[in-house]
CSV table of C-alpha atoms and ligand atoms in Angstrom, one decimal:
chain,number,residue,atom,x,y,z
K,5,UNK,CA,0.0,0.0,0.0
K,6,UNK,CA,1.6,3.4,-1.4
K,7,UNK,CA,2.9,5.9,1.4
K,8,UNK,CA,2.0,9.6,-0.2
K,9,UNK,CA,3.1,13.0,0.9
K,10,UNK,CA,1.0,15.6,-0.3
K,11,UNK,CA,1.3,19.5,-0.2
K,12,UNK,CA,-1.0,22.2,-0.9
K,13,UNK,CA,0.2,26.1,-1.3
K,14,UNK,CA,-2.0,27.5,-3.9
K,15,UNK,CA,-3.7,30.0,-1.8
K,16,UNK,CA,-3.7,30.8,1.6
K,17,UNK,CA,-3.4,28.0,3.3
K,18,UNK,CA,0.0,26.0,3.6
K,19,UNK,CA,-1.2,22.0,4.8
K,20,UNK,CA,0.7,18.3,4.2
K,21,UNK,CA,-0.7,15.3,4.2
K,22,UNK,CA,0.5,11.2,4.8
K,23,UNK,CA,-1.8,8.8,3.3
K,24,UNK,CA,-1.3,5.4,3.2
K,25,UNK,CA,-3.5,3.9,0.2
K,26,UNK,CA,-6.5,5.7,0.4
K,27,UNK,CA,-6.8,6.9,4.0
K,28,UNK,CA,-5.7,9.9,5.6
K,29,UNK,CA,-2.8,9.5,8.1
K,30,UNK,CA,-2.6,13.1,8.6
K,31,UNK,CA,-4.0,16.3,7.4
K,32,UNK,CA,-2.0,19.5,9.1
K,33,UNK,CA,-3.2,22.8,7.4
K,34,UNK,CA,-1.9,25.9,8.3
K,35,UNK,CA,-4.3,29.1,7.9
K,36,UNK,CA,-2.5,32.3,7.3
K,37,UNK,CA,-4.1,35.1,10.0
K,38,UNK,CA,-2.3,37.8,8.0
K,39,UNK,CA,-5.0,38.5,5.5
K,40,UNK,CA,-8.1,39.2,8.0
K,41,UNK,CA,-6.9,42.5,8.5
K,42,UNK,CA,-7.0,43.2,4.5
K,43,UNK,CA,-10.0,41.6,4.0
K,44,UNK,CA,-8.5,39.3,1.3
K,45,UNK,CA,-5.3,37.3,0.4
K,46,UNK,CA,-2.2,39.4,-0.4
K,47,UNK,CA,-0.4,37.7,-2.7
K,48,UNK,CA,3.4,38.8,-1.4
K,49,UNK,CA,2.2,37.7,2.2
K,50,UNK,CA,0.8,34.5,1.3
K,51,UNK,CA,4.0,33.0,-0.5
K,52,UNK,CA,6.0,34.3,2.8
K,53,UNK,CA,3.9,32.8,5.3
K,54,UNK,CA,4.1,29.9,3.2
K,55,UNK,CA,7.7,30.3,3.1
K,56,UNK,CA,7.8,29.9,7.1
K,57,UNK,CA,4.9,27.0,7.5
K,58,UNK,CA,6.1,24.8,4.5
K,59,UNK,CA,9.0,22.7,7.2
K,60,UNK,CA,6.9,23.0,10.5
K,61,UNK,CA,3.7,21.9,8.2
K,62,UNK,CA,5.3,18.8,6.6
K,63,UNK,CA,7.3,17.5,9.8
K,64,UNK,CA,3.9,18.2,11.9
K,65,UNK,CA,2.5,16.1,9.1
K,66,UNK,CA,5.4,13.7,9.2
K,67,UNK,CA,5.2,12.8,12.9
K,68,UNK,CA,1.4,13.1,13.4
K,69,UNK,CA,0.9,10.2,10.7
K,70,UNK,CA,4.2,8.1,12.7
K,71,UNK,CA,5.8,7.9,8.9
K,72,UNK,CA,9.5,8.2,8.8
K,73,UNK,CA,10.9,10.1,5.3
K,74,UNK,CA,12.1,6.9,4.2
K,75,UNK,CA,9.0,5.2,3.8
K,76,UNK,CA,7.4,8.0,1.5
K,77,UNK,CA,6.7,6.5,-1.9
K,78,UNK,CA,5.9,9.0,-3.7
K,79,UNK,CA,5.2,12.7,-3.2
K,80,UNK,CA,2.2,14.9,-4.9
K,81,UNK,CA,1.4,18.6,-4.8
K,82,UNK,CA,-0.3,20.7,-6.3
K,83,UNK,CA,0.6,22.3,-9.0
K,84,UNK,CA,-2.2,25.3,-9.9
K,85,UNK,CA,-4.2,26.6,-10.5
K,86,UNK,CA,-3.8,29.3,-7.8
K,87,UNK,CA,-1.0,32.4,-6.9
K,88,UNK,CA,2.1,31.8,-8.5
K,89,UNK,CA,4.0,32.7,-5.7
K,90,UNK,CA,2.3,30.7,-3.0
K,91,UNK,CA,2.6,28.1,-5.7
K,92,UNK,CA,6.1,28.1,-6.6
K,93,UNK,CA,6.7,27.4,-2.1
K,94,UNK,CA,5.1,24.0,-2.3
K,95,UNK,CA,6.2,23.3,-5.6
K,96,UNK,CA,9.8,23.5,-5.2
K,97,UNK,CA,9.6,22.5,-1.8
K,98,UNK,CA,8.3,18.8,-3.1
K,99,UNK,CA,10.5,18.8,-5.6
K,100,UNK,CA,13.5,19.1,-3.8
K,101,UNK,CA,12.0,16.7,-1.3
K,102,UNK,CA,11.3,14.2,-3.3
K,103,UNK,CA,14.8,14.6,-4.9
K,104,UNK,CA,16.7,14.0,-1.6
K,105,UNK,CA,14.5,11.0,-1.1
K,106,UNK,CA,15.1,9.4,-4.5
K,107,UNK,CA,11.0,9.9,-4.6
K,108,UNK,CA,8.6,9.6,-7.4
K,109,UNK,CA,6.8,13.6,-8.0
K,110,UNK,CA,2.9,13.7,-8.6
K,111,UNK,CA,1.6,17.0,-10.0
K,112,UNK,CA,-2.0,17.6,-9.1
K,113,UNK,CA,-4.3,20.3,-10.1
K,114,UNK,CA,-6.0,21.6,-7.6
K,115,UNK,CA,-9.8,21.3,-8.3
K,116,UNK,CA,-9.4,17.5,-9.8
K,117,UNK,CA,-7.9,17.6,-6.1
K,118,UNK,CA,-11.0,19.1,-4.6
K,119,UNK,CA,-13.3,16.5,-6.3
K,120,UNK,CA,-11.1,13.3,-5.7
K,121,UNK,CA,-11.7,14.2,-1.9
K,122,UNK,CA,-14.3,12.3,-2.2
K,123,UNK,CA,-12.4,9.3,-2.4
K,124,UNK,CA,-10.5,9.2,0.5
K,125,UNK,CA,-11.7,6.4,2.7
K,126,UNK,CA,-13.7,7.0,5.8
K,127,UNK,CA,-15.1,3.9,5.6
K,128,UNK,CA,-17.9,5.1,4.2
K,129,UNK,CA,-19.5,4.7,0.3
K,130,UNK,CA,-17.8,6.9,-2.4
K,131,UNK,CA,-19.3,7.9,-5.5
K,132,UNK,CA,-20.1,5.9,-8.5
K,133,UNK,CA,-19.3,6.8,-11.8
K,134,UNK,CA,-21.0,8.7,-13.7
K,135,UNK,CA,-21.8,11.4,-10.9
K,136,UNK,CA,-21.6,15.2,-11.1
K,137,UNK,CA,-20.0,17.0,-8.9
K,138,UNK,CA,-20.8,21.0,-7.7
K,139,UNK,CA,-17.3,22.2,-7.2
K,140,UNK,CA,-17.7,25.8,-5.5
K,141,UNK,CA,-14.9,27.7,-4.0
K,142,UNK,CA,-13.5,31.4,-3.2
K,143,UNK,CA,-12.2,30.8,-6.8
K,144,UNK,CA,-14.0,28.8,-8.9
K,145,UNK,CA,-17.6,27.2,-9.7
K,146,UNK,CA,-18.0,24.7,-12.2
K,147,UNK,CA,-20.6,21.7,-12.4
K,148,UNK,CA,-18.7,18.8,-13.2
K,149,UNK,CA,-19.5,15.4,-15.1
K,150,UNK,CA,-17.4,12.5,-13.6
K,151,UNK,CA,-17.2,9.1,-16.1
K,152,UNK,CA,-13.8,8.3,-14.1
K,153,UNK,CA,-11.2,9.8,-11.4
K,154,UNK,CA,-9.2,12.0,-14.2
K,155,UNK,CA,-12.4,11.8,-17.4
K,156,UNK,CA,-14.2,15.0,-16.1
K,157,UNK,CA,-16.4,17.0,-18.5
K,158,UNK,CA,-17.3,20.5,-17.3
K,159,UNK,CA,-20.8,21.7,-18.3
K,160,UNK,CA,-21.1,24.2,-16.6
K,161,UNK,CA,-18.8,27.2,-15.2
K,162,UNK,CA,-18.9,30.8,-14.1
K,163,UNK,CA,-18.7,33.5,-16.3
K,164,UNK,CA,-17.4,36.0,-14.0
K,165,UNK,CA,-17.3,35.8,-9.8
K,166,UNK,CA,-17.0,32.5,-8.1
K,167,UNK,CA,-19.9,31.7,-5.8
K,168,UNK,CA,-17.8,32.0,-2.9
K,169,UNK,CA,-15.9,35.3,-4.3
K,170,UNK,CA,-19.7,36.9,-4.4
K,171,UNK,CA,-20.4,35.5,-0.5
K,172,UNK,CA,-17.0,37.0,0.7
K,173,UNK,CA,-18.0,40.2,-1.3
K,174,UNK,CA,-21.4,40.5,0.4
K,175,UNK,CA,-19.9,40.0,3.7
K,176,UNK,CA,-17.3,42.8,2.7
K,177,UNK,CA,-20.1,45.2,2.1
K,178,UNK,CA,-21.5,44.6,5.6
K,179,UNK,CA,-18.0,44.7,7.2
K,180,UNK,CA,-18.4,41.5,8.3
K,181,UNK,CA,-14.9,40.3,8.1
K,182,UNK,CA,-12.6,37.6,6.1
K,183,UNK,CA,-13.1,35.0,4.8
K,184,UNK,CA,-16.8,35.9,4.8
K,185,UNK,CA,-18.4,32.7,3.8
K,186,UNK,CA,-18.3,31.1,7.2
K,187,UNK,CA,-19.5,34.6,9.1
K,188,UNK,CA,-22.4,34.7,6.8
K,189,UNK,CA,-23.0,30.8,7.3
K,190,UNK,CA,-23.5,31.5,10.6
K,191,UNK,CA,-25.2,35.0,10.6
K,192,UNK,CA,-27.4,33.6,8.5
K,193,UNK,CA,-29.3,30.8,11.1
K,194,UNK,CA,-30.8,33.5,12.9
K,195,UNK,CA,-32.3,35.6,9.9
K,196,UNK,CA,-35.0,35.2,7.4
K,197,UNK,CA,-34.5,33.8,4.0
K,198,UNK,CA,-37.5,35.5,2.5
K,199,UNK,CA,-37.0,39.3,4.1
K,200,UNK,CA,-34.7,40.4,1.0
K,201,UNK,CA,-34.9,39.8,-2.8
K,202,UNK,CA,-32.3,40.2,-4.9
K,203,UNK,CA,-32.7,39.0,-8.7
K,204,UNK,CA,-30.3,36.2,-10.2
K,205,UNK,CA,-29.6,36.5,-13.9
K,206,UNK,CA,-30.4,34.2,-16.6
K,207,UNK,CA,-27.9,32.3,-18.0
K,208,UNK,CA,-28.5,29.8,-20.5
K,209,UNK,CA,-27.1,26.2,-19.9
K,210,UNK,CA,-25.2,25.1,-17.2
K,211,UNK,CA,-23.3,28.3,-16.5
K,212,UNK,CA,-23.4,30.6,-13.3
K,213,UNK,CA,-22.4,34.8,-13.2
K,214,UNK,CA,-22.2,36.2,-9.8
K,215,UNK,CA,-21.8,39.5,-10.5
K,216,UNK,CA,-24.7,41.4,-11.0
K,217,UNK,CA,-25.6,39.4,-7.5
K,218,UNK,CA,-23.0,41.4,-5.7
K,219,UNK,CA,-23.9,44.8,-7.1
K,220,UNK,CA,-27.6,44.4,-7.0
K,221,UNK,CA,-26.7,43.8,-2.9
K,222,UNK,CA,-24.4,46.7,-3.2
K,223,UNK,CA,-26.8,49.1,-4.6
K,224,UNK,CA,-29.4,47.7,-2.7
K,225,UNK,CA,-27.7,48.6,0.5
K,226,UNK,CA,-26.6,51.7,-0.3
K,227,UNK,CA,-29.9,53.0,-1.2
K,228,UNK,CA,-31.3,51.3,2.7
K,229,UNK,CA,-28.3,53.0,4.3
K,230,UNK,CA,-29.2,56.4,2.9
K,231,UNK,CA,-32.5,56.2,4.6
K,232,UNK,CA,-31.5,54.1,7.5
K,233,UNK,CA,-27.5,54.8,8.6
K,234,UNK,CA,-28.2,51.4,11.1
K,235,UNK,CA,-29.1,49.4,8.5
K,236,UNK,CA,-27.1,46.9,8.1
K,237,UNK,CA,-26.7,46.6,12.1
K,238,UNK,CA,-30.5,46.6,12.4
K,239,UNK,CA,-30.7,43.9,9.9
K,240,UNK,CA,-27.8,41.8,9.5
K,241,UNK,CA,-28.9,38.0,10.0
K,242,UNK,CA,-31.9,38.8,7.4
K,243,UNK,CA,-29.5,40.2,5.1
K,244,UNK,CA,-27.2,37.1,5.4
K,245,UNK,CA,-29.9,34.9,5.4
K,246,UNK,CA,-31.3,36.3,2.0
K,247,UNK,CA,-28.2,36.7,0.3
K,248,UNK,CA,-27.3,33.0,1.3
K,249,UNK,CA,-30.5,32.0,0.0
K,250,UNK,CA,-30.1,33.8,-3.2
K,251,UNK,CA,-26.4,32.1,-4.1
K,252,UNK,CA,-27.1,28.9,-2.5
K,253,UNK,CA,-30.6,28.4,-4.7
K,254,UNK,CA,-29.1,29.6,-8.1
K,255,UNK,CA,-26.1,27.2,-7.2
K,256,UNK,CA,-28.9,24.2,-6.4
K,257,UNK,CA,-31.5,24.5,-9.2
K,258,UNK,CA,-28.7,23.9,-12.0
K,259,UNK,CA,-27.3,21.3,-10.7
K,260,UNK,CA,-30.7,19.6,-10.5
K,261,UNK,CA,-31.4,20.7,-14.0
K,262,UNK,CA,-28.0,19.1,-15.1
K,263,UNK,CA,-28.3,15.9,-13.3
K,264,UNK,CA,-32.0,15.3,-14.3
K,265,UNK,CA,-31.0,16.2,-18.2
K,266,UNK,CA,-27.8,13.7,-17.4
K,267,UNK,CA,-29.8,11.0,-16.0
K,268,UNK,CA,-27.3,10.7,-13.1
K,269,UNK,CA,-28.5,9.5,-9.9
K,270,UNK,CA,-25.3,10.3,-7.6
K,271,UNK,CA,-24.6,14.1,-6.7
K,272,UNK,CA,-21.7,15.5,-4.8
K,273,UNK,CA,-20.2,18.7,-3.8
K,274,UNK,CA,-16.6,19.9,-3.2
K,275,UNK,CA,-14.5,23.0,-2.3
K,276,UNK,CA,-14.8,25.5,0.7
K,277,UNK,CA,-18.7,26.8,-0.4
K,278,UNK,CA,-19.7,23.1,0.2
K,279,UNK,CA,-18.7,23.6,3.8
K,280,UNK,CA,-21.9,26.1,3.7
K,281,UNK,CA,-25.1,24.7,5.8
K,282,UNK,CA,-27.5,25.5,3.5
K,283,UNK,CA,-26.2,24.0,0.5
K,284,UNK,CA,-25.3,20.9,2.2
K,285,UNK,CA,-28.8,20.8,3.6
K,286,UNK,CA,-30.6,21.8,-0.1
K,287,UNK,CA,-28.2,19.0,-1.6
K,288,UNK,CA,-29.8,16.4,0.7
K,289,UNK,CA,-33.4,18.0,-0.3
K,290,UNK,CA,-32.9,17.6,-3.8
K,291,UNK,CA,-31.5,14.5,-3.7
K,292,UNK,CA,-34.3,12.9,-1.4
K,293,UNK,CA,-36.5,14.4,-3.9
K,294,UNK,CA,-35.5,12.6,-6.8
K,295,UNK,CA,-34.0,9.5,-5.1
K,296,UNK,CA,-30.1,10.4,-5.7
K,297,UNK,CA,-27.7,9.9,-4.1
K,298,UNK,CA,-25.9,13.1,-1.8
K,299,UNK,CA,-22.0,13.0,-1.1
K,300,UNK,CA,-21.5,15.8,1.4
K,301,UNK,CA,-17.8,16.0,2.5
K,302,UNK,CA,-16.9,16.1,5.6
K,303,UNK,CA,-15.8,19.7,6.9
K,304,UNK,CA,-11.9,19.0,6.8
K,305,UNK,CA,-12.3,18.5,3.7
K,306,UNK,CA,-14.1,21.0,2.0
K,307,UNK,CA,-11.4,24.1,2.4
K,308,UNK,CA,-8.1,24.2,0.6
K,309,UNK,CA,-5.8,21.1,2.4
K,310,UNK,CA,-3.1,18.2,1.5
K,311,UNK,CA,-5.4,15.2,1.8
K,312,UNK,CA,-7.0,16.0,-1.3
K,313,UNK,CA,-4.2,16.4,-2.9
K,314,UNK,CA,-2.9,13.0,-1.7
K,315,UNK,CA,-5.9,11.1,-2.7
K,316,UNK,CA,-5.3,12.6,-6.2
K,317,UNK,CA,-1.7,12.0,-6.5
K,318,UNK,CA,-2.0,8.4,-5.5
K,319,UNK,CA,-4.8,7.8,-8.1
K,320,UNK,CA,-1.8,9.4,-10.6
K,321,UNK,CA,1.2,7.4,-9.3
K,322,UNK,CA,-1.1,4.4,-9.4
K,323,UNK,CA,-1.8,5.1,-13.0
K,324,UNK,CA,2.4,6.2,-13.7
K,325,UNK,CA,1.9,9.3,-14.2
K,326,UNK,CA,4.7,11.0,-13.0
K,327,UNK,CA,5.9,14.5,-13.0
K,328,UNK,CA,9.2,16.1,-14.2
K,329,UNK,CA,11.3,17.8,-12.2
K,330,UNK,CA,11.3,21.0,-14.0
K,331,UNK,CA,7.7,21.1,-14.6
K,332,UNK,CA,6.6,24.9,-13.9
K,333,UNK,CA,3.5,25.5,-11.7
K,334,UNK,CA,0.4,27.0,-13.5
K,335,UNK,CA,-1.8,30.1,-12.2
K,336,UNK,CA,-4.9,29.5,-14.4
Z,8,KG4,O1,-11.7,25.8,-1.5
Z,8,KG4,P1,-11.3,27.0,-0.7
Z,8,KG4,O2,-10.7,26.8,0.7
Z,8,KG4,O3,-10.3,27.9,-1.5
Z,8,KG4,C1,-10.3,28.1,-2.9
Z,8,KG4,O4,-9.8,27.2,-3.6
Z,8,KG4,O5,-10.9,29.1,-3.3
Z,8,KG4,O6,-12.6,27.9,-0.6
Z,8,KG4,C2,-12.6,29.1,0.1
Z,8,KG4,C3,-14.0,29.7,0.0
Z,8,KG4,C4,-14.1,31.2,0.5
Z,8,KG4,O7,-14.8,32.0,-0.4
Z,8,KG4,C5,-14.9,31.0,1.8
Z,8,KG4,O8,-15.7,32.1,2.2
Z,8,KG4,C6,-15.8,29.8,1.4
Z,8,KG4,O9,-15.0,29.0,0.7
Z,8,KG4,N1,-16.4,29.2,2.5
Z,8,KG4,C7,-17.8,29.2,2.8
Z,8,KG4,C8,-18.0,28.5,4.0
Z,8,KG4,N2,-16.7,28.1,4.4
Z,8,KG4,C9,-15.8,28.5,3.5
Z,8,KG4,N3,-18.8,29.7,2.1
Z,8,KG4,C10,-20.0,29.6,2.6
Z,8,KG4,N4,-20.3,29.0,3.8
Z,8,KG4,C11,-19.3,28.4,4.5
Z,8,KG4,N5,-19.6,27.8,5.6
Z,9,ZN,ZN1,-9.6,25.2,-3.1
């Protein structure tokens, strides 16, 4: 059974990860503090903090999972998309790893990474193929058709903000703090869904935009706030709730659609939006609905770490596909 070392850098958070065939010996993830005060991730602070985690993050990794180097068979990471310099950290750092080991590299990409996390084993059942998959994160939101672990059709994508982008957005307007998805998560239990509207465009097909979204809750505000200075104070948990509401159903109705046109009966969703409540709750009701399957991840999971990225590199070094040493990481 293949030992894999995994790292993860693309973003903001620098994690490693041991797996031993398909389960997770360890999963340490280190989340960089330094961008709350910016209210987003500054690119030049997230490749240093990286720069300082990347050795504490892997032997933390290392010792929690009782591996020693030696027994490493391989070692993955991801390779992009994500912030070059944060990146370029983990990248060279598992190069030059696996180079002193006389180690195997697997090069991963990071939202194949997101997806295969739903093949790490917990013991639990994992998705059949065909099943799509709603991959939603700070960066990306695509509905995915899985016929295998690496034969994945996209049919659907964003044509402008990701879902969580326009979440972190919203709860930028309101001054809620970063990242906002989890504030408004939890804002949102104590509000009503129904007290604001705010329109969703039409797209044809599978596709999302997220845009007009954000500035319809912009303007929307703005116009309250002239009235009202207290608004948003007086009415923060509606307003969370409702904007939730808004995302979370545009998200969930086209994933139906494209799973009843599909005729797939297993549905799962990935990446740090599928940490949300109400989308893992909608997921269930639309599932139960039609008799589908749900694959919810488990939270760990869902947010940038090194397990997924394990799981996906030992699919790849099962396979022989290795990566060259001089392979360049990729931002898009
Ligand atoms: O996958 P991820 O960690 O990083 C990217 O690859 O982008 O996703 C981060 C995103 C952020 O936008 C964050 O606000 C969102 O996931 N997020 C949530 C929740 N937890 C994290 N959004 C809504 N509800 C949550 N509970
Ligand atoms: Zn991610």
């Amino acid at each position: 059974m293949p030992v894999i070392l995994a790292i993860e850098s693309s973003c903001d958070d620098t994690s490693a990860a041991v797996l031993r065939d398909r389960r997770v010996l360890s999963n340490v993830i280190a989340s960089q503090k330094v961008h709350e005060q910016f209210g987003g991730v500054v690119p030049e602070l997230a490749s240093r903090a990286h720069q300082q985690n990347i050795i504490p993050v892997v032997d933390a990794a290392l010792r929690e999972a009782g591996v020693a180097k030696e027994e490493i068979d391989a070692v993955g990471f991801t390779r992009g998309p994500g912030l070059l310099g944060s990146l370029l950290v983990g990248v060279s750092f598992a190069k030059s790893f696996a180079t002193a080991l006389g180690r195997p590299l697997v090069e991963v990409n990071h939202l194949q990474a997101h997806v295969l996390s739903h093949f790490i084993d917990r013991g639990e059942a994992v998705p059949q193929f065909p099943f799509i998959c709603l991959l939603v994160s700070g960066g990306h939101t695509q509905i995915l058709l899985l016929r295998d672990y690496f034969d994945i059709e996209c049919l659907g994508t964003t044509i402008d903000d990701a879902a969580g982008e326009a979440i972190d957005k919203a709860a930028k307007i309101m001054d809620l703090g970063y990242p906002g998805g989890p504030i408004i998560d939890r804002l949102a239990r104590e509000g009503n869904p129904q007290a604001f509207h705010f329109a969703t465009p039409h797209i044809a097909g599978y596709d999302y935009s997220f845009s007009g979204v954000k500035t319809s809750f912009l303007y929307f505000l703005r116009d309250r706030l002239k009235e009202q200075p207290d608004f948003i104070e007086q009415h923060r948990a509606d307003l969370c709730a409702s904007i939730q509401q808004t995302i979370i159903s545009f998200l969930i109705k086209k994933v139906e659609r494209a799973a009843t046109d599909k005729g797939v009966r297993q549905v799962a969703i990935a990446g740090g939006v599928s940490a949300n409540s109400l989308l893992r709750t909608e997921l269930q009701r639309i599932c139960q609905k039609h008799g589908w399957q749900a694959f919810v991840p488990p939270m760990q999971y869902c947010t940038d770490n090194a397990a997924m990225v394990g799981i996906a590199s030992l699919f790849k070094y099962q396979h022989g596909e290795l990566a060259d040493l001089a392979l360049p990481p990729y931002t898009r």
